[in-house]
Coordinates of C-alpha atoms and ligand atoms in Angstrom, one line a residue:
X241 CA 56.2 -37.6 -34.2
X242 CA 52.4 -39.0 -35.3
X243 CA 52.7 -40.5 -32.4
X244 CA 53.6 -37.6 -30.0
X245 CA 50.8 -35.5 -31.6
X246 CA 48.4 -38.3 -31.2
X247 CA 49.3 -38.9 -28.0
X248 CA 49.2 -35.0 -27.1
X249 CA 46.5 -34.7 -28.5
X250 CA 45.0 -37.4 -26.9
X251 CA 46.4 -36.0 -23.5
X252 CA 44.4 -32.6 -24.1
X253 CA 41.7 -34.3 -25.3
X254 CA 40.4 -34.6 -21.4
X255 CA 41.4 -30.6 -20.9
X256 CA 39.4 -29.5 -23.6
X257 CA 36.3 -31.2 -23.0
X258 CA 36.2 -29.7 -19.1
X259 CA 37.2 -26.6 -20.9
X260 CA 34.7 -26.7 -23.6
X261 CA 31.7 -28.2 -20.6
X262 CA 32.8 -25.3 -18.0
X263 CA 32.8 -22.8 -21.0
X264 CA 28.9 -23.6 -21.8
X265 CA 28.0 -24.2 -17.8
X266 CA 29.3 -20.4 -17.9
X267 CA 27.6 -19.1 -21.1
X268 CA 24.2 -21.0 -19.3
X269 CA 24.2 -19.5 -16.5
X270 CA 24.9 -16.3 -17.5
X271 CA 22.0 -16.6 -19.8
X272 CA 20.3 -17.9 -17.0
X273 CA 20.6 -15.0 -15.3
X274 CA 20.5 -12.4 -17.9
X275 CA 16.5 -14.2 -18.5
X276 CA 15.9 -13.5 -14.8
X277 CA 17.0 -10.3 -15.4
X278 CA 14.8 -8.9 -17.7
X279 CA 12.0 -10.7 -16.1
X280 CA 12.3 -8.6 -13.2
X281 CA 12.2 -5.7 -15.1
X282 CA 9.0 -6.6 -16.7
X283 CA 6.0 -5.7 -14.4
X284 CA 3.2 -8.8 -15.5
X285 CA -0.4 -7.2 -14.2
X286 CA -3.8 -9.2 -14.6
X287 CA -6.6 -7.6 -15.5
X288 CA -9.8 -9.4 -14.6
X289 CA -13.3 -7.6 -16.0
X290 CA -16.0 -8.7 -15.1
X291 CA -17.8 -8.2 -18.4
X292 CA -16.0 -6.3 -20.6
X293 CA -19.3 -5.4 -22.8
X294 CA -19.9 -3.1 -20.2
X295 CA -19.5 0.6 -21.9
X296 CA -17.5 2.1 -19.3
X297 CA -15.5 -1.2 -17.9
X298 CA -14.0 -1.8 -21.3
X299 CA -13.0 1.9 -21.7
X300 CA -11.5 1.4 -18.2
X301 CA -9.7 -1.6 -19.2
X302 CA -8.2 0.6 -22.4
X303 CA -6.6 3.2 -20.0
X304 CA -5.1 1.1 -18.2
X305 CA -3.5 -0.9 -21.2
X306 CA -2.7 2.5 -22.1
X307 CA -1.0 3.4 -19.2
X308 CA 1.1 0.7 -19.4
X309 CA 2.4 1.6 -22.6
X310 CA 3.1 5.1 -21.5
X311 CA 5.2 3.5 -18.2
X312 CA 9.5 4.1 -19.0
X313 CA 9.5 0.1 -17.6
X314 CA 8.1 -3.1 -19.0
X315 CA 4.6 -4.0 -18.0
X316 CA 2.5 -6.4 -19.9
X317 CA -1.3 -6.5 -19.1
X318 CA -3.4 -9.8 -19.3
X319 CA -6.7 -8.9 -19.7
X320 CA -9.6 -11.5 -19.2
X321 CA -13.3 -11.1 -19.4
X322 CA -15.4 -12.7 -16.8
X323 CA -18.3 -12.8 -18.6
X324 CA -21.1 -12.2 -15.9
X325 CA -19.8 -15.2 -14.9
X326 CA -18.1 -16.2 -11.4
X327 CA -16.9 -19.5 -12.0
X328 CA -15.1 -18.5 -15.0
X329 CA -13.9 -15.5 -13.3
X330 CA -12.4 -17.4 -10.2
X331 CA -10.6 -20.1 -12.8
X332 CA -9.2 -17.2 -14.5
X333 CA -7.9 -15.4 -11.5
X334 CA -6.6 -19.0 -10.7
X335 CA -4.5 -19.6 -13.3
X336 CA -3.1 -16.1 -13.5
X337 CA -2.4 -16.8 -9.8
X338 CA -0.7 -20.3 -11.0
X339 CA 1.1 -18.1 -14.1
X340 CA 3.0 -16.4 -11.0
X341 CA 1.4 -12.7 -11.6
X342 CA 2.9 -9.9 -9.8
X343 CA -0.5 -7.7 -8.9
X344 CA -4.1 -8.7 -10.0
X345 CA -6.8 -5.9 -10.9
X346 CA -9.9 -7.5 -10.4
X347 CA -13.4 -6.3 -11.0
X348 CA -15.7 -9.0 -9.4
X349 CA -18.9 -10.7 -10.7
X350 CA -20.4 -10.8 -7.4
X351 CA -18.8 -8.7 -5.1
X352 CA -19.8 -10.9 -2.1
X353 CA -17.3 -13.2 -2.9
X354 CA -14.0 -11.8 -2.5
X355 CA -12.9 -14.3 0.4
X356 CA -11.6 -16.9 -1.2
X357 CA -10.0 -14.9 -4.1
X358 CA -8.1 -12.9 -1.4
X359 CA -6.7 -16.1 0.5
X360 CA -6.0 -17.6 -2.5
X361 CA -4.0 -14.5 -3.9
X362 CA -2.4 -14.3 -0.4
X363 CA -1.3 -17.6 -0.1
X364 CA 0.8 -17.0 -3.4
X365 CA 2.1 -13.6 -2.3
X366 CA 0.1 -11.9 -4.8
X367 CA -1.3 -8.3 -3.9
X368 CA -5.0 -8.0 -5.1
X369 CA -6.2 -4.7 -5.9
X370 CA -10.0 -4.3 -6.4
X371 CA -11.8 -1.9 -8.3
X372 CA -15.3 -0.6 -9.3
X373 CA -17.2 -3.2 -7.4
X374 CA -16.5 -2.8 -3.8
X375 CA -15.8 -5.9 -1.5
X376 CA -17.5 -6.1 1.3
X377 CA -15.4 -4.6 4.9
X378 CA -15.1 -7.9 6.4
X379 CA -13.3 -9.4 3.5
X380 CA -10.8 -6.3 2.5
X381 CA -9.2 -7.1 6.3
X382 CA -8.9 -10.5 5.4
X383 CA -4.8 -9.6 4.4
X384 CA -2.8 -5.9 4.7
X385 CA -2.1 -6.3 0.8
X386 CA -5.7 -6.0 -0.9
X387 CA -6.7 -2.8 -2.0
X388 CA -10.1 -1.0 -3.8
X389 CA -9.6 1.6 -5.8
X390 CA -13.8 3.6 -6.3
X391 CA -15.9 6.7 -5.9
X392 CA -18.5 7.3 -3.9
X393 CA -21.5 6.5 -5.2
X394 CA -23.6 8.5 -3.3
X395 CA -22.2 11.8 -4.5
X396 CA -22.7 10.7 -7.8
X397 CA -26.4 10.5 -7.3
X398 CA -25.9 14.2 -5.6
X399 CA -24.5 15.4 -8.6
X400 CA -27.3 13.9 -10.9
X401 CA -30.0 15.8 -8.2
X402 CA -28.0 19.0 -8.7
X403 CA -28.1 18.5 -12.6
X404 CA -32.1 18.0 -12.5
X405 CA -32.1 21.2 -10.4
X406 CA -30.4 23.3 -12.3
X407 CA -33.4 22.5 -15.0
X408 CA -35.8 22.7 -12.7
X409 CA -34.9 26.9 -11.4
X410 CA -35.0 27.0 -15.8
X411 CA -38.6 25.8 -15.7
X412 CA -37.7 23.3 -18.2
X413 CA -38.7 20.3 -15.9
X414 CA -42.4 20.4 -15.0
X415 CA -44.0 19.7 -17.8
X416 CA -47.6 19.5 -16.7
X417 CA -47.5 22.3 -14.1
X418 CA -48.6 20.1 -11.3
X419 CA -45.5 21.2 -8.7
X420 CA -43.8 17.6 -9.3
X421 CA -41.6 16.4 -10.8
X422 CA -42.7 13.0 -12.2
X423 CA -39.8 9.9 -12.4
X424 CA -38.6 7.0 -13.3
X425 CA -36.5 5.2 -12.3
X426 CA -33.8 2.8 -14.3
X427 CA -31.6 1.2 -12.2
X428 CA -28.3 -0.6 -12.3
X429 CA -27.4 -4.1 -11.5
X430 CA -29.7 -5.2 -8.2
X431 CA -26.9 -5.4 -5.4
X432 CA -24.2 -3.0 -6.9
X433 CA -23.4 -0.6 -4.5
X434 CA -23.4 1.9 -7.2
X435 CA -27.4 0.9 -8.1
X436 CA -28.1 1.1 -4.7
X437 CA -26.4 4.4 -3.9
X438 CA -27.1 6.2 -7.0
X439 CA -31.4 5.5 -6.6
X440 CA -31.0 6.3 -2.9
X441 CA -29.3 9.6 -2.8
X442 CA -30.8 11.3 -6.3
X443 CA -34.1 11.1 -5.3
X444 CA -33.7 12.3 -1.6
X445 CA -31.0 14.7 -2.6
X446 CA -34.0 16.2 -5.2
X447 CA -35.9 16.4 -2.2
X448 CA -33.4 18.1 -0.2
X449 CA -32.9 20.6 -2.8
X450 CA -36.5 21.7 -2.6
X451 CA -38.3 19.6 -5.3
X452 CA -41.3 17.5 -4.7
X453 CA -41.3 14.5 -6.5
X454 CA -43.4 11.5 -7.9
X455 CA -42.5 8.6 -8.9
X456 CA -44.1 6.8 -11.7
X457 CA -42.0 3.8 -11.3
X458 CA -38.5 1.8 -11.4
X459 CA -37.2 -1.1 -12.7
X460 CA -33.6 -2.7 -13.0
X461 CA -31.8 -2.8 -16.4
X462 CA -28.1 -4.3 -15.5
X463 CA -25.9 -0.8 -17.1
X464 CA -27.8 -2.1 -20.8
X465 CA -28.8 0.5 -23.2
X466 CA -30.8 -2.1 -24.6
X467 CA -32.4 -3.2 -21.3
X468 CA -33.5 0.4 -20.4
X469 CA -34.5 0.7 -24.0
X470 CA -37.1 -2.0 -23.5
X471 CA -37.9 -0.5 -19.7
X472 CA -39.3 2.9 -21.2
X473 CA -40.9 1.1 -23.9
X474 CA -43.0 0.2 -21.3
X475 CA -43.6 2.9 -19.2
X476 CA -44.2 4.8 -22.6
X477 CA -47.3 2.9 -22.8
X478 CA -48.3 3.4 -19.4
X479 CA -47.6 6.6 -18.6
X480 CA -46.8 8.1 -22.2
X481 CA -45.9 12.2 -21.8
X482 CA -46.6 11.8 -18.5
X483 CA -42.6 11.5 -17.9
X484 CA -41.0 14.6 -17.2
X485 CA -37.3 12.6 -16.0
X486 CA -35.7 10.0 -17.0
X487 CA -33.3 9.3 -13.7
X488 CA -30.8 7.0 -15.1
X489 CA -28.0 5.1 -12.9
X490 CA -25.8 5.1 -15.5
X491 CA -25.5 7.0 -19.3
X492 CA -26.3 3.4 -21.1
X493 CA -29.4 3.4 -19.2
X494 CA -30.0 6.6 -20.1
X495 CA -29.8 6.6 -23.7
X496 CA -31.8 3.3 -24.5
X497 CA -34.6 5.2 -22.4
X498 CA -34.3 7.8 -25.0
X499 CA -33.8 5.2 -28.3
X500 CA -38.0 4.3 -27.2
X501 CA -38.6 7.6 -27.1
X502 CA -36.9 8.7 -30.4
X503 CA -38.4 5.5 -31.8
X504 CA -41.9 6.6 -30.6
X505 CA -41.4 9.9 -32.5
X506 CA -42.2 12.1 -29.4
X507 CA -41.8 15.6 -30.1
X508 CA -40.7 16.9 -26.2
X509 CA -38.6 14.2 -24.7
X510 CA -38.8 13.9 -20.9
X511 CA -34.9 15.1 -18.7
X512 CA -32.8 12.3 -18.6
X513 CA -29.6 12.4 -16.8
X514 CA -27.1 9.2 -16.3
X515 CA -24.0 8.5 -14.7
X516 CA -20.5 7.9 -16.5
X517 CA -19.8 10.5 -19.2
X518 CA -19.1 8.1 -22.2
X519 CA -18.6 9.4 -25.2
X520 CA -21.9 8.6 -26.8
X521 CA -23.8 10.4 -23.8
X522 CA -21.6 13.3 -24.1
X523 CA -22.2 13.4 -27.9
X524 CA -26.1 13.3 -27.0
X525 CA -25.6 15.7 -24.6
X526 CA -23.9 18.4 -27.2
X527 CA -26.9 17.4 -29.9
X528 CA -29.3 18.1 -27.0
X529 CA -31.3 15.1 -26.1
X530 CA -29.6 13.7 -22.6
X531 CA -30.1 16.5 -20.2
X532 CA -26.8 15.7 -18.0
X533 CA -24.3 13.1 -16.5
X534 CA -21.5 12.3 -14.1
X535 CA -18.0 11.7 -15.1
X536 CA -16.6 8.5 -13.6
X537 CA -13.4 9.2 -13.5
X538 CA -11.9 5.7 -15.2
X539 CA -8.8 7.6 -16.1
X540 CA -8.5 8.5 -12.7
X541 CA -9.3 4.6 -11.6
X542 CA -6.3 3.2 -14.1
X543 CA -4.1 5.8 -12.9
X544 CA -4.5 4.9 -9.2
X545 CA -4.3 1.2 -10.0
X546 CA -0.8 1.4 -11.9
X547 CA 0.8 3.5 -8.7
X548 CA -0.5 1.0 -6.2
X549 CA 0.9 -1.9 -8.3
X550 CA 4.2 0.0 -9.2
X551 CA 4.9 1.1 -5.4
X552 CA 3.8 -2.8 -4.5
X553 CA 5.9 -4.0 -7.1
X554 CA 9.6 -1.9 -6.0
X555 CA 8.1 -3.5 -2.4
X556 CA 6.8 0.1 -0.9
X557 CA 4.0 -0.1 1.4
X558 CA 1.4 2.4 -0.9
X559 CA 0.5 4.0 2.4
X560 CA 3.9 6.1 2.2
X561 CA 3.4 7.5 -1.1
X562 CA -0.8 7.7 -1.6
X563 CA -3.5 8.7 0.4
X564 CA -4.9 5.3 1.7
X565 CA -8.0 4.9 3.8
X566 CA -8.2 2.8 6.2
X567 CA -5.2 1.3 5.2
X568 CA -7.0 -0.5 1.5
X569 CA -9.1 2.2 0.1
X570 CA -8.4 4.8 -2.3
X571 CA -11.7 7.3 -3.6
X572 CA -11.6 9.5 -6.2
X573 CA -14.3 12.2 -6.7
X574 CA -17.1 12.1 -9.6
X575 CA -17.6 15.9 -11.7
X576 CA -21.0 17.0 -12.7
X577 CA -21.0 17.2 -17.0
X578 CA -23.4 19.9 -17.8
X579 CA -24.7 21.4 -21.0
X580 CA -22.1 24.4 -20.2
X581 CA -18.9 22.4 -19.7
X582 CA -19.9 19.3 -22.3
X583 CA -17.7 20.9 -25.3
X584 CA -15.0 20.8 -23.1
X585 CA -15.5 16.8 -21.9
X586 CA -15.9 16.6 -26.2
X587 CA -12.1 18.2 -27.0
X588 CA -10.7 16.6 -24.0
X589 CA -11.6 13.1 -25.0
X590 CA -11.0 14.3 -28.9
X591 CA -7.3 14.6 -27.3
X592 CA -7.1 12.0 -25.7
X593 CA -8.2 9.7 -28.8
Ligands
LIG239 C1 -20.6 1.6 -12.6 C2 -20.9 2.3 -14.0 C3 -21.7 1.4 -14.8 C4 -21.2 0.0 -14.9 C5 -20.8 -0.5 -13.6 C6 -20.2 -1.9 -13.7 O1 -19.8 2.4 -11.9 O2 -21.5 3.5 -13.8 O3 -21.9 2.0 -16.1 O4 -20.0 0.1 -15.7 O5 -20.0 0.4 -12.8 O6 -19.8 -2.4 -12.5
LIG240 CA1 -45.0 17.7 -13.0

C-alpha cells in the first residue's frame, strides 16, 4: 500500500510538474499580455521646452499637462527643459526617442536645426510635432509625419499697431505735440520668427494706419522682463520723457520697460503694448500702466497638439479630421486684449485657475 502510494505518487510526480510549469507559462503570458495591454492604452507624449523660464512657454507646457488630465484615456507627459541649450535639448529628444515615445512636442532652441531631430524621430517611427518656433520649409518636408502647430506673427504685430491706434484717435499718444509718435523698440530673441515679424509689421502697419513715426531706438532683450528692464533704463537716460511708446515684442518685455520707469518715479509713463496676454500684463493692464497686448493663444496651441497626437496615435492621417496646411501646418489666430475687453481675459483665466 506505502508502496503503491509512493509509487503513484511518484508516477504523478512527472504530471504535475508539466501541469504546475504549463499552468505558470499560462498565468505569464497572460500577464504578459494583460502589460501590453494597458500599455497601449496609455498615450506616452514628450514634451521638449526649450526653456521653460520663459513666461508664456511654461504656461503652455501647464495646458497641455492639463489637457492630458482632462483626456477619458491614459496619457502621461514627460516634460523636459532645454535650457537655451541645443545639445542638451538634442540628448533629451534622444533618449525620449530611445524610451520608445509615441509623439514628441518639441519647442526648439535653434529653430535652424530641425534636420537631424526629424530623421532621427523618423527613423524610430516617431511623429514630431513642432510648436512655437517654426522650422524652416526645407526641413518640415523632410518626412509626411512632422507637423508645426503657430500663429502668424505678423498679425500679431497688426494687432499691436491697431492697439497704439486706437490711443492715438484718443490723443493720448503724442505727448509732445510734434505729429510723431516717438518709439522704441524691445525686441525678442534675434532670429525668432516671431522678433522678426512682430518689429517688421507694428511699425509699418502704424504707418499704414496713418501715423508718422520716429524711432528713438531698438535693442534685443531675449522675451526677459529683466532684460527689457535694463534696456529702458538706458534709453531713460538718453531720451528720458521723450518716449511716448514702449513697442514691446512680447508682455515680459513690456513690463520690465515699465519696472525702470516705475523705479524712476515718472509721473506720465510712455504707451507700452506687448504680445502674449499673461496674467501679469493683463493685471497691469486692468491697474492701468501697460496700454495693450495680444493674446497668444497657448490654450489654443495645447489643444491642437493633443488632437494631432491622438488622431496620430489611433493611426489617422490628421489631414482627415483638421485643417492642415500644406499638409504639416496648423495656424491659429492671435486676439487684440484692450482696456475694454481686459476684465473679461481677468474672469476667464480666474476660471480657468
Ligand atoms: C513667443 C512669445 C514669447 C516667447 C517666445 C518663445 O511667441 O510671445 O513670449 O515665449 O515665443 O519662443
Ligand atoms: Ca510726438
Amino acid at each position: 500500500m506505502n508502496e503503491a502510494i509512493r509509487s503513484s505518487s511518484s508516477r504523478s510526480c512527472p504530471k504535475r510538474w508539466l501541469a504546475l510549469l504549463l499552468a505558470l507559462l499560462l498565468a505569464l503570458s497572460a500577464g504578459c499580455g494583460e502589460g501590453k495591454a494597458e500599455e497601449e492604452k496609455t498615450l506616452r507624449l514628450g514634451l521638449a521646452l526649450y526653456d521653460q523660464q520663459d513666461t508664456f512657454i511654461s504656461s503652455l507646457g501647464r495646458e497641455v499637462e492639463q489637457l492630458a488630465q482632462e483626456e477619458t484615456r491614459r496619457i502621461t507627459v514627460r516634460i523636459v527643459d532645454g535650457q537655451g541649450n541645443q545639445s542638451t535639448q538634442n540628448d533629451q529628444i534622444d533618449q525620449m526617442i530611445q524610451s520608445g515615445y509615441d509623439v514628441l512636442f518639441v519647442n526648439l532652441v535653434d529653430r535652424t536645426v530641425a534636420a537631424s531631430i526629424i530623421d532621427r524621430a523618423r527613423e524610430a517611427g516617431i511623429p514630431v510635432v513642432f510648436f512655437n518656433r517654426q522650422p524652416v520649409g526645407e526641413d518640415m518636408r523632410r518626412w509626411e509625419r512632422v507637423y508645426y502647430v503657430g500663429l502668424e506673427a505678423a498679425q500679431s504685430g497688426r494687432l499691436q499697431a491697431e492697439i497704439v491706434k486706437e490711443a492715438w484717435d484718443r490723443g493720448e499718444a503724442d505727448r509732445n505735440g510734434d505729429g510723431k509718435l516717438q518709439y522704441v523698440l524691445l525686441e525678442g530673441e534675434p532670429g525668432h520668427q516671431d522678433a522678426l515679424l512682430r518689429s517688421e509689421h507694428s511699425v509699418k502697419h502704424l504707418e499704414e494706419l496713418g501715423i508718422p513715426t520716429q524711432k528713438l531706438s531698438s535693442a534685443a532683450a531675449n522675451w526677459s522682463r529683466s532684460q527689457g528692464q535694463q534696456q529702458m533704463e538706458g534709453w531713460l537716460d538718453r531720451f528720458g520723457g521723450e518716449i511716448e511708446l514702449i513697442l514691446a515684442n512680447n508682455d515680459d518685455m513690456a513690463l520690465g520697460a515699465l519696472d525702470a520707469c516705475r523705479d524712476r518715479g515718472l509721473e506720465e509713463l510712455p504707451l507700452a503694448v506687448g504680445v502674449d496676454a499673461t496674467g501679469e500684463a493683463l493685471a497691469a493692464m486692468a491697474q492701468g500702466t501697460l496700454t495693450g497686448t495680444v493674446l497668444n493663444d497657448g490654450a489654443g496651441m495645447a489643444r491642437s497638439m493633443m488632437d494631432l497626437a491622438l488622431a496620430l496615435d489611433r493611426g489617422e492621417d490628421p489631414a482627415q479630421t483638421m485643417e492642415l496646411e500644406e499638409g504639416h501646418y496648423i495656424w491659429l489666430s492671435y486676439r487684440k486684449v484692450t482696456e475694454k475687453d481686459v476684465e473679461d481675459y481677468l474672469r476667464q483665466q480666474e476660471e480657468e485657475g
